[in-house]
Amino acid sequence: MGATQTRFEHDHQDLVEKTGFSVEQIQNLHKRFQQLSGNEETISREHLKSIPALANNPIRMQIIEAFFDKRNQHGNELGSYEEIGFEEFLMVMSHFRPPTLRTTTEEKEAMRKEKVRFLFNMHDTDGDGKITLAEYRKVVEELLSKSGTIEQEAARAIADAAMLEVASTNVPNMGPDDFYEGITFEHFEQILKDLEMESRMHIRFLDVNTTKVHCGK
Amino acid sequence: MAVLGPGPARFWSGFTMVLLMLLIVLILTGSSWTRDVLTGHNDTWREPSPATQEDHDPDQHNGTNSANHRKAFPVLAFNYGHVRKPFEISLWILLALLMKLGFHIIPRVSHIVPESCLLIFVGLLVGGVIKAMNEKAPVLDSKLFFLYLLPPIILDAGYFLPIRAFTENMGTILVFAVVGTLWNAFFIGGMMFAVCQIEAAQVSHVDLLSCLLFGSIISAVDPVAVLAVFEEIHINELLHILVFGESLLNDAVTVVLYHLFEEFSHAGTVTARDAFLGVVSFFVVSLGGILAGVIYGILGAFTSRFTSHSRVIEPLFVFLYSYMAYLSAEVFHLSGIMSLIACGVIMRPYVEANISHKSYTTIKYFLKMWSSVSETLIFIFLGVSTVEGPHNWNWIFVIFTLILCLLSRVLGVVGLTFIINKFRIVKLTKKDQFIVAYGGLRGAIAFSLGFLLTDNEMKHMFLTAIITVIFFTVFVQGMTIRPLVELLAVKRKKESKGSINEEIHTQFLDHLLTGIEDICGHYGHHHWKDKLNRFNKTYVKKWLIAGERYNEPQLISFYNKLEMKQALMLVESGSAAKLPAVVSAVSAQNIQHQREAAPQRTIPRLSKTREAEIRKILRANLQNTRQKLRSYSRHDLFMDPCEDDMSEVRFRRQRVEMERRMSHYLTVPAKRQETPSVRKVWFEPEHKVYTYDDSESPGGGAIQLKLRPSDTSLLDESPQSTDRSPAPQSEDQSERQKPSRCLSDPGPNEDEEGSSFFLS
């Protein structure tokens, strides 16, 4: 028992360094991964889709897609996976770690950039590095999709107004014939500057083994 | 605010202010003097004998009159006793408000010294003057304070409480409020008892229970003082809500401890059973108070559902239900403050969805006004009561109280933060802890509670100590907190511009985090919040919100509010009359996808209700002259661009940006081939103020308002609309009309079609 314990920990030691989670947190997440995947090595989109609690979430598909997005793996690849293993799962989860008391300002800045990058990748579905009007519209439509009435016109109006706002704050001197291609990452960062992503975009990862973990089925 | 010229202008205005103040003070004291003089006269007219009916008086008058010579008919009579009470009350309030005005005329002073200090100082002056005339000044009577002065401030705070920040930090706030206050009370009470044992103090007659009573009175952080001081330093939202939330929620603890120790200081001892009952009582008091508030809140929300036909009385419902909540809680000795907060918080989202825009503005302004007046009065009376006494100054007692208050606050905050940080994700830094500790101000609640004690020697000593602590916290801590905040570079409140991108992403983030939590498999903060929201949407909103608006998504209502605000801003800037050449315009064309076919310009279109509303606003306001924007110093009304303290330049820039947006919102494309006719709709020609200038529009085409009615009911008022041929698209038919809360209440010069805009 002791031997397997240390081997388990040893396997995950590099994960600890890569993702910044503690060993206990990784173990908990591993358990969850096993549950979701039905004790297999990889999970696919169907596994995530079958989580009942996600059914009510309006941006369910985007969230699931984010797990399979190669851009979130801190590499330079584009495209998406069909199935992901535990390491990829953990990498995506690591975007949601909170800052600690010991995090320095530079680290906080890097964390913020990473989180904003994650959001950007969620919006920029075709991977061209810009959020175009059509993509942004899709975002707003999805947000409003579960709210009862599907107000397509309203969604469009909102998305267009939002786009206008980005354009006018970032590129104030556009002539009437200039074309604003889309929101680049820098512009995106700019508009989300006040939201303080590093303190808001996180969830609580449990250190202790919890019995509240529910089955994915 | 008009900028005064240097030197003489300011001197003279200051001088006139001082003169005015002196005048008022003289009138006040003079009135009490004349009252005494007149009492003699009036008594002879009125019945000196005990059993008198009122109808004897005219007889007596007549009798006396006819008995003497017939007096000439009094052309001018003087009967002050008749109006004495309301007259004096009004004079006091007037004095208070003139003080407020005066401070802002002297800018340098008001920058260094917080308003509360100045007000107390004025109170001291007035109290001194009154005492010099050997008159009895009105004291900060507990009944007056708790029933009339305190509720408006708390309601104002509760109604505009930032819910998101409050609920996110609820655990921390509760720990500070409950455990922190308990620690303060027992530590101060216990240590004071130890101090009292010192022979030199000559206060060994103060027993433990009285000390604990004193501790419980002085331990509570006061919401009025916190609001007054923190309001002016614009600290970041987290710290503000921590200190302020604590000051609100510790009321339950204070109430329980106070009643507990007061009961027992008569009894003499405390048994274990009593202590246990005290704990139970705490839960009853706090939860009961919240329950009372929730009940009244729901009643208020439900009532507001039916007010569509009597818009003018809508604000009254909000005020009255809240006040009833407070009073009902006070009847049962529950926590009135928590009841009031709960009522405001529960009521607000539903009421705001139901009431008209004008009622909303009325509520906002009235609450700010009342709370402002109340606060001013409280501080002035505090000053007056200080001079009035009676005091019993005991050096050791007072000094030790002061030291112990500070010490216990610091220890409490540091200790509790150490524990809390283990559970918080965003930890509290040392700077945060310092501000939280330093912001533990005491105020008028402590004074009033002390005033309620039974009158004896000890009470005077307690009162003196309480007043000293209040003065210290308000003056010393209040004045130094601003430079300290700047010195420590504490994060300040960021100006929220109401950006729609931020709103979109706030919601997106909520859903994202809920989803990630679900994937992780544990039910965290976001999960429960999401569940509550869904419950709210499916069940509660249906009952409490009128008409079809209950399933309007939050994003859409936010967007509508934003557009409304921008339209209002545009109108009030007076620039609606002409659209100047927009130099740097980011037009909607710039963001469209160029690959689409040229005639298919997908430029944002307004929904019909939006257009109609904006048209209505513009029409109603075009005749008004340009309003001067004033700065609103006390209690910033947040999210209201019209009241921002704008400089001319910034305003002009905003105006240009606004017009740009307006022009885009009003630009309508020849979108589909099926509707070839693009009508130019002008605003009512009889007004003749609004013109569209073709040559200056950015897109090269005329700026037009195109109305494509699928429901013509909204557009009946304009004569051109009747002959419009409806060309419904499948999209339009699926588009439901969203009635919006707006300008449908009858105004003085409103057309009758006003009511048709509101679909309920």
XYZ file of N, CA, C and O in Angstrom, chain A residues 29 32 36 48 51 53-54 56-59 63 67 89 93 96 98-99 101 119 122-123 133 136-137 139-140 143-144 147 149 151-154 156-158 160-168 171-180 188 191-192 194-197 199-206 212-214, chain B residues 164 421 423-429 491 494-495 497-502 504-509 511-523 526-527 534 537 551 553 555-556 559 562 583-594 602-605 657 660-661 664-665 671 698 731-732 735-736 738:
600
model
N -9.467 15.268 -7.826
C -9.879 15.453 -9.204
C -9.726 14.161 -9.986
O -10.513 13.863 -10.895
N -12.699 12.133 -9.398
C -13.818 12.641 -10.179
C -13.685 12.241 -11.640
O -14.657 11.872 -12.294
N -16.325 10.226 -13.986
C -16.884 10.738 -15.233
C -16.602 9.790 -16.387
O -17.431 9.587 -17.264
N -19.046 14.164 -20.696
C -19.345 15.436 -20.032
C -20.786 15.863 -20.264
O -21.420 16.452 -19.409
N -23.551 14.743 -17.726
C -23.682 15.235 -16.346
C -25.028 15.938 -16.241
O -25.276 16.909 -16.944
N -26.389 17.875 -14.003
C -26.448 19.249 -13.506
C -26.123 20.270 -14.579
O -26.538 21.421 -14.517
N -25.387 19.811 -15.597
C -25.013 20.753 -16.651
C -26.160 21.057 -17.590
O -26.076 21.965 -18.398
N -28.927 22.392 -17.339
C -29.594 23.689 -17.259
C -28.699 24.844 -17.621
O -29.122 25.985 -17.584
N -27.474 24.547 -17.936
C -26.523 25.624 -18.154
C -26.629 26.118 -19.597
O -26.505 25.328 -20.526
N -26.838 27.410 -19.790
C -27.013 27.874 -21.174
C -25.757 27.766 -22.023
O -25.840 27.653 -23.236
N -24.581 27.799 -21.395
C -23.381 27.756 -22.220
C -22.688 26.407 -22.094
O -21.470 26.290 -22.167
N -18.639 25.239 -22.654
C -17.796 24.768 -21.554
C -17.190 23.424 -21.926
O -15.989 23.187 -21.756
N -12.911 22.099 -22.839
C -12.039 21.045 -22.331
C -11.266 20.377 -23.438
O -10.186 19.847 -23.223
N -7.374 17.234 -18.697
C -8.462 17.636 -17.809
C -7.939 18.565 -16.728
O -8.515 19.623 -16.433
N -8.601 22.563 -15.741
C -9.046 22.936 -14.398
C -8.109 23.945 -13.738
O -8.544 24.761 -12.922
N -8.716 27.628 -13.174
C -9.664 28.147 -12.198
C -9.125 28.166 -10.789
O -9.868 28.214 -9.830
N -7.525 29.821 -7.581
C -7.511 31.177 -7.054
C -6.098 31.601 -6.682
O -5.244 30.756 -6.459
N -5.867 32.897 -6.595
C -4.568 33.340 -6.092
C -4.495 33.138 -4.587
O -5.505 33.156 -3.899
N -2.353 34.056 -0.768
C -1.745 35.230 -0.136
C -0.324 35.436 -0.613
O 0.186 36.541 -0.639
N -11.010 32.596 -21.480
C -12.292 33.145 -21.923
C -12.249 33.484 -23.401
O -13.205 33.211 -24.140
N -12.672 30.597 -25.497
C -14.047 30.114 -25.518
C -14.884 30.859 -26.544
O -15.787 30.300 -27.156
N -14.591 32.144 -26.699
C -15.393 32.923 -27.649
C -14.910 32.744 -29.077
O -15.700 32.703 -30.017
N -17.826 39.573 -35.158
C -19.182 39.936 -34.747
C -20.075 38.708 -34.667
O -20.862 38.538 -33.747
N -19.336 36.773 -31.554
C -19.830 37.449 -30.356
C -21.341 37.337 -30.254
O -21.908 37.181 -29.179
N -21.979 37.413 -31.423
C -23.428 37.264 -31.404
C -23.812 35.905 -30.869
O -24.765 35.760 -30.104
N -22.240 34.157 -28.783
C -22.060 34.135 -27.328
C -23.302 34.668 -26.629
O -23.845 34.052 -25.717
N -23.760 35.837 -27.105
C -24.910 36.449 -26.435
C -26.159 35.600 -26.628
O -26.960 35.421 -25.713
N -26.097 32.809 -24.232
C -26.382 33.265 -22.875
C -27.875 33.423 -22.652
O -28.394 33.132 -21.583
N -28.554 33.906 -23.694
C -29.983 34.144 -23.529
C -30.818 32.935 -23.882
O -32.023 32.957 -23.774
N -33.168 31.403 -21.320
C -33.954 32.309 -20.487
C -35.385 32.393 -20.941
O -36.030 33.402 -20.784
N -37.812 33.068 -23.588
C -38.097 33.490 -24.953
C -36.804 33.704 -25.709
O -35.851 34.278 -25.192
N -35.096 35.746 -27.929
C -35.182 37.070 -28.523
C -34.007 37.263 -29.438
O -33.002 37.852 -29.041
N -34.119 36.779 -30.593
C -32.941 36.852 -31.460
C -32.566 38.283 -31.787
O -31.395 38.634 -31.814
N -33.599 39.083 -32.023
C -33.315 40.477 -32.342
C -32.617 41.163 -31.191
O -31.650 41.899 -31.366
N -33.144 40.916 -30.004
C -32.543 41.563 -28.837
C -31.107 41.096 -28.648
O -30.213 41.890 -28.349
N -29.059 40.064 -30.890
C -28.214 40.720 -31.888
C -27.919 42.148 -31.496
O -26.796 42.620 -31.613
N -28.974 42.833 -31.055
C -28.778 44.243 -30.697
C -27.750 44.368 -29.585
O -26.859 45.233 -29.615
N -27.857 43.502 -28.631
C -26.917 43.564 -27.506
C -25.509 43.265 -27.988
O -24.556 43.973 -27.640
N -24.279 43.565 -30.913
C -23.765 44.653 -31.743
C -23.352 45.838 -30.904
O -22.308 46.455 -31.136
N -24.181 46.169 -29.923
C -23.832 47.303 -29.056
C -22.533 47.025 -28.315
O -21.685 47.896 -28.157
N -22.383 45.779 -27.867
C -21.163 45.433 -27.141
C -19.949 45.572 -28.043
O -18.904 46.105 -27.650
N -20.111 45.126 -29.264
C -19.011 45.210 -30.208
C -18.636 46.657 -30.472
O -17.467 47.031 -30.528
N -19.678 47.467 -30.627
C -19.454 48.901 -30.833
C -18.662 49.490 -29.679
O -17.765 50.308 -29.859
N -19.021 49.047 -28.499
C -18.353 49.581 -27.326
C -16.890 49.216 -27.335
O -16.018 50.048 -27.062
N -16.599 47.973 -27.663
C -15.202 47.555 -27.723
C -14.462 48.385 -28.752
O -13.370 48.902 -28.514
N -15.084 48.518 -29.908
C -14.419 49.243 -30.980
C -14.184 50.690 -30.576
O -13.113 51.238 -30.793
N -15.186 51.304 -29.993
C -15.013 52.730 -29.702
C -14.061 52.959 -28.548
O -13.407 53.988 -28.492
N -10.380 51.640 -30.392
C -9.916 52.296 -31.612
C -10.759 53.536 -31.821
O -11.660 53.536 -32.648
N -10.485 54.581 -31.099
C -11.422 55.702 -31.132
C -11.442 56.493 -32.423
O -12.379 57.221 -32.670
N -10.425 56.347 -33.216
C -10.391 57.233 -34.383
C -10.552 56.491 -35.685
O -9.737 56.616 -36.588
N -11.585 55.711 -35.752
C -11.778 54.990 -37.006
C -12.556 55.837 -37.992
O -13.538 56.454 -37.636
N -12.120 55.820 -39.202
C -12.875 56.512 -40.227
C -14.086 55.699 -40.626
O -14.224 54.538 -40.238
N -14.968 56.314 -41.377
C -16.206 55.602 -41.724
C -15.998 54.382 -42.602
O -16.834 53.523 -42.672
N -14.856 54.320 -43.251
C -14.672 53.173 -44.124
C -13.768 52.115 -43.527
O -13.549 51.070 -44.129
N -13.216 52.388 -42.378
C -12.374 51.371 -41.763
C -13.227 50.223 -41.266
O -14.369 50.398 -40.899
N -12.632 49.108 -41.276
C -13.375 47.928 -40.867
C -12.743 47.350 -39.609
O -11.548 47.066 -39.580
N -13.551 47.192 -38.602
C -13.058 46.634 -37.350
C -13.182 45.135 -37.451
O -14.271 44.579 -37.377
N -9.654 42.606 -25.881
C -10.465 41.827 -24.954
C -9.982 42.035 -23.523
O -10.773 42.243 -22.606
N -11.162 45.464 -22.232
C -12.531 45.679 -21.771
C -12.827 44.920 -20.496
O -13.728 45.261 -19.752
N -12.057 43.876 -20.235
C -12.313 43.133 -19.005
C -11.391 43.561 -17.876
O -11.324 42.920 -16.850
N -11.503 45.874 -15.721
C -12.052 46.251 -14.421
C -12.670 45.101 -13.666
O -13.059 45.251 -12.523
N -12.801 43.964 -14.326
C -13.495 42.877 -13.650
C -12.587 42.097 -12.722
O -13.043 41.248 -11.975
N -11.282 42.343 -12.808
C -10.340 41.662 -11.894
C -10.501 40.165 -11.933
O -10.908 39.527 -10.961
N -10.178 39.631 -13.075
C -10.412 38.218 -13.300
C -9.708 37.331 -12.295
O -10.212 36.278 -11.932
N -9.365 37.520 -9.284
C -10.087 37.272 -8.034
C -11.478 36.720 -8.271
O -12.116 36.267 -7.343
N -11.964 36.795 -9.504
C -13.340 36.372 -9.717
C -13.447 35.012 -10.378
O -14.389 34.281 -10.118
N -12.508 34.717 -11.244
C -12.676 33.489 -12.015
C -11.960 32.356 -11.309
O -10.858 31.978 -11.653
N -12.594 31.831 -10.329
C -12.012 30.680 -9.647
C -13.117 29.905 -8.975
O -14.196 30.431 -8.711
N -12.851 28.646 -8.698
C -13.759 27.881 -7.853
C -12.938 27.266 -6.748
O -11.710 27.281 -6.775
N -13.647 26.755 -5.797
C -12.960 26.192 -4.643
C -12.613 24.745 -4.924
O -13.475 23.914 -5.143
N -11.346 24.460 -4.911
C -10.935 23.064 -5.075
C -10.690 22.476 -3.705
O -10.021 23.067 -2.867
N -11.263 21.305 -3.517
C -11.234 20.757 -2.176
C -9.933 20.057 -1.889
O -9.403 19.329 -2.721
N -19.286 14.512 -0.949
C -20.338 15.177 -1.720
C -20.202 14.932 -3.204
O -20.954 15.457 -3.986
N -19.189 14.184 -3.579
C -18.976 13.969 -5.002
C -20.081 13.080 -5.544
O -20.279 11.976 -5.068
N -20.780 13.607 -6.502
C -21.892 12.832 -7.036
C -21.501 12.116 -8.290
O -20.575 12.506 -8.979
N -24.433 41.517 -4.666
C -23.431 40.548 -5.062
C -22.265 40.526 -4.085
O -21.875 39.477 -3.577
N -9.369 33.638 7.070
C -8.568 33.461 5.860
C -8.379 32.004 5.497
O -8.049 31.687 4.352
N -10.720 30.028 5.320
C -11.890 29.623 4.563
C -12.145 30.490 3.356
O -12.952 30.148 2.516
N -11.481 31.613 3.297
C -11.729 32.498 2.172
C -10.831 32.131 1.011
O -9.702 31.697 1.200
N -11.335 32.366 -0.174
C -10.476 32.163 -1.334
C -9.628 33.401 -1.568
O -8.422 33.315 -1.748
N -10.304 34.556 -1.588
C -9.544 35.796 -1.726
C -9.212 36.279 -0.322
O -10.062 36.769 0.399
N -7.970 36.128 0.058
C -7.632 36.383 1.451
C -7.611 37.876 1.755
O -7.412 38.699 0.868
N -7.763 38.169 3.020
C -7.664 39.545 3.468
C -6.223 39.845 3.842
O -5.639 39.180 4.680
N -5.696 40.899 3.209
C -4.298 41.223 3.470
C -4.184 42.059 4.745
O -5.190 42.443 5.339
N -6.735 50.068 -2.334
C -7.475 50.126 -3.593
C -8.747 50.937 -3.419
O -9.502 50.739 -2.481
N -13.616 51.523 -8.017
C -13.460 51.821 -9.437
C -14.787 52.341 -9.975
O -15.848 51.871 -9.604
N -14.680 53.272 -10.863
C -15.874 53.850 -11.458
C -16.515 52.814 -12.364
O -15.913 52.366 -13.311
N -18.713 51.955 -15.223
C -19.285 52.725 -16.311
C -20.541 52.065 -16.862
O -21.089 52.528 -17.825
N -20.959 50.994 -16.293
C -22.122 50.338 -16.852
C -21.832 49.815 -18.241
O -22.604 50.029 -19.160
N -20.721 49.163 -18.354
C -20.367 48.660 -19.678
C -21.119 47.381 -19.965
O -21.240 46.514 -19.113
N -21.596 47.299 -21.180
C -22.387 46.115 -21.479
C -21.485 44.910 -21.629
O -21.887 43.768 -21.355
N -20.244 45.145 -21.991
C -19.332 44.011 -22.077
C -19.100 43.393 -20.707
O -19.035 42.177 -20.555
N -18.983 44.260 -19.719
C -18.763 43.727 -18.382
C -19.971 42.935 -17.920
O -19.838 41.903 -17.272
N -22.152 41.369 -19.800
C -22.182 40.090 -20.516
C -21.216 39.114 -19.872
O -21.538 37.951 -19.613
N -20.029 39.598 -19.577
C -19.035 38.668 -19.068
C -19.247 38.296 -17.628
O -18.839 37.216 -17.213
N -19.882 39.193 -16.864
C -20.225 38.794 -15.504
C -21.181 37.614 -15.533
O -21.003 36.628 -14.813
N -22.181 37.714 -16.396
C -23.115 36.607 -16.481
C -22.460 35.359 -17.047
O -22.706 34.240 -16.577
N -21.650 35.574 -18.074
C -20.961 34.447 -18.685
C -20.123 33.731 -17.652
O -20.120 32.495 -17.546
N -19.434 34.521 -16.840
C -18.570 33.950 -15.817
C -19.373 33.154 -14.799
O -18.962 32.072 -14.367
N -22.174 31.561 -15.262
C -22.555 30.271 -15.822
C -21.352 29.356 -15.984
O -21.420 28.153 -15.729
N -20.243 29.954 -16.389
C -19.030 29.154 -16.581
C -18.603 28.501 -15.282
O -18.320 27.300 -15.227
N -18.568 29.312 -14.223
C -18.102 28.766 -12.953
C -19.072 27.732 -12.403
O -18.655 26.738 -11.813
N -20.376 27.978 -12.617
C -21.335 26.959 -12.193
C -21.086 25.659 -12.932
O -21.104 24.572 -12.348
N -20.860 25.792 -14.256
C -20.607 24.596 -15.040
C -19.357 23.858 -14.597
O -19.356 22.627 -14.460
N -18.305 24.595 -14.330
C -17.060 23.938 -13.903
C -17.270 23.257 -12.555
O -16.777 22.164 -12.308
N -18.015 23.916 -11.691
C -18.294 23.286 -10.405
C -19.057 21.990 -10.600
O -18.803 20.995 -9.911
N -20.013 22.013 -11.538
C -20.773 20.789 -11.783
C -19.878 19.697 -12.321
O -20.027 18.524 -11.964
N -18.951 20.080 -13.183
C -18.049 19.069 -13.723
C -17.165 18.525 -12.619
O -16.876 17.330 -12.558
N -16.743 19.418 -11.736
C -15.903 18.955 -10.626
C -16.684 18.112 -9.662
O -16.123 17.336 -8.912
N -17.978 18.335 -9.651
C -18.812 17.455 -8.872
C -19.135 17.912 -7.469
O -19.803 17.199 -6.741
N -18.693 19.088 -7.065
C -19.115 19.459 -5.716
C -20.014 20.678 -5.773
O -19.916 21.522 -6.645
N -20.939 20.748 -4.847
C -21.920 21.811 -4.828
C -21.351 23.006 -4.093
O -21.337 23.065 -2.892
N -21.398 28.699 -6.382
C -22.074 29.058 -7.623
C -23.260 28.155 -7.890
O -24.270 28.579 -8.448
N -23.117 26.927 -7.494
C -24.196 25.990 -7.733
C -25.452 26.431 -7.018
O -26.545 26.475 -7.599
N -32.695 30.110 -10.448
C -33.692 29.408 -11.251
C -35.011 29.313 -10.518
O -36.083 29.457 -11.100
N -36.679 32.548 -10.841
C -37.237 32.815 -12.143
C -38.513 32.026 -12.377
O -39.479 32.535 -12.927
N -40.314 37.146 -17.298
C -39.282 36.291 -17.851
C -38.326 37.053 -18.749
O -37.716 36.484 -19.641
N -34.928 38.329 -19.445
C -33.618 37.974 -18.912
C -32.883 39.207 -18.405
O -33.111 40.313 -18.863
N -29.940 40.183 -18.764
C -29.082 40.883 -19.710
C -29.888 41.876 -20.513
O -29.449 43.001 -20.768
N -31.090 41.455 -20.879
C -31.914 42.355 -21.677
C -32.353 43.549 -20.849
O -32.357 44.686 -21.336
N -29.504 45.880 -20.626
C -29.292 46.581 -21.885
C -30.326 47.682 -22.079
O -30.005 48.790 -22.505
N -29.540 50.580 -19.961
C -28.405 51.332 -20.478
C -28.830 52.234 -21.612
O -28.463 53.408 -21.684
N -16.840 63.564 -35.916
C -15.526 63.440 -36.559
C -15.022 62.012 -36.507
O -14.724 61.398 -37.506
N -14.932 61.500 -35.335
C -14.391 60.158 -35.216
C -15.530 59.237 -34.848
O -15.879 59.089 -33.706
N -16.087 58.684 -35.841
C -17.248 57.839 -35.571
C -16.886 56.396 -35.813
O -16.415 56.027 -36.876
N -17.094 55.615 -34.817
C -17.003 54.184 -35.064
C -18.395 53.748 -35.401
O -19.246 53.605 -34.546
N -18.612 53.637 -36.633
C -19.980 53.344 -37.045
C -20.216 51.852 -37.005
O -19.295 51.059 -36.972
N -21.459 51.544 -37.042
C -21.794 50.123 -37.024
C -21.291 49.435 -38.264
O -21.062 48.244 -38.280
N -21.117 50.226 -39.307
C -20.585 49.615 -40.520
C -19.218 49.018 -40.269
O -18.837 48.062 -40.906
N -18.502 49.675 -39.354
C -17.131 49.233 -39.146
C -17.061 47.824 -38.600
O -16.038 47.180 -38.691
N -18.136 47.382 -37.989
C -18.022 46.077 -37.371
C -18.727 45.003 -38.163
O -18.670 43.848 -37.835
N -19.392 45.420 -39.178
C -20.115 44.393 -39.917
C -19.144 43.553 -40.716
O -18.034 43.963 -41.016
N -19.633 42.442 -41.083
C -18.820 41.538 -41.852
C -18.889 41.964 -43.304
O -19.939 41.974 -43.903
N -17.742 42.346 -43.832
C -17.783 42.909 -45.175
C -18.130 41.894 -46.239
O -18.499 42.218 -47.336
N -26.066 44.791 -41.695
C -26.640 44.326 -40.427
C -26.208 45.258 -39.317
O -25.331 44.977 -38.526
N -26.870 46.341 -39.324
C -26.556 47.354 -38.321
C -27.578 47.180 -37.202
O -28.705 46.813 -37.461
N -27.193 47.446 -35.995
C -28.139 47.203 -34.900
C -29.438 47.963 -35.076
O -29.454 49.147 -35.358
N -30.481 47.247 -34.899
C -31.779 47.867 -34.994
C -32.406 47.897 -33.628
O -32.303 46.959 -32.866
N -19.515 61.064 -27.841
C -19.557 59.612 -27.912
C -21.001 59.123 -27.915
O -21.374 58.209 -28.622
N -22.682 59.638 -31.149
C -22.227 58.598 -32.057
C -23.067 57.353 -31.894
O -23.565 56.778 -32.838
N -23.234 56.983 -30.635
C -23.993 55.765 -30.391
C -25.441 55.933 -30.783
O -26.040 55.073 -31.382
N -26.025 55.556 -34.242
C -25.988 54.194 -34.711
C -27.235 53.451 -34.355
O -27.725 52.638 -35.112
N -27.722 53.761 -33.179
C -28.939 53.068 -32.807
C -30.084 53.470 -33.704
O -31.019 52.730 -33.890
N -32.702 46.681 -44.932
C -32.162 45.398 -44.541
C -32.585 44.289 -45.488
O -31.791 43.550 -46.006
N -22.868 59.943 -40.528
C -21.619 59.235 -40.803
C -21.740 58.177 -41.875
O -20.848 57.996 -42.678
N -39.252 36.899 -38.606
C -38.504 37.272 -37.396
C -39.330 38.190 -36.517
O -39.387 38.050 -35.326
N -39.942 39.202 -37.172
C -40.655 40.177 -36.374
C -41.808 39.547 -35.653
O -42.156 39.941 -34.566
N -40.829 38.103 -32.636
C -40.336 39.060 -31.642
C -41.497 39.534 -30.791
O -42.459 40.067 -31.279
N -41.378 39.296 -29.538
C -42.447 39.718 -28.655
C -42.191 41.144 -28.218
O -41.076 41.582 -28.070
N -41.683 43.706 -25.722
C -41.304 43.753 -24.327
C -41.768 45.080 -23.749
O -41.213 46.117 -24.052
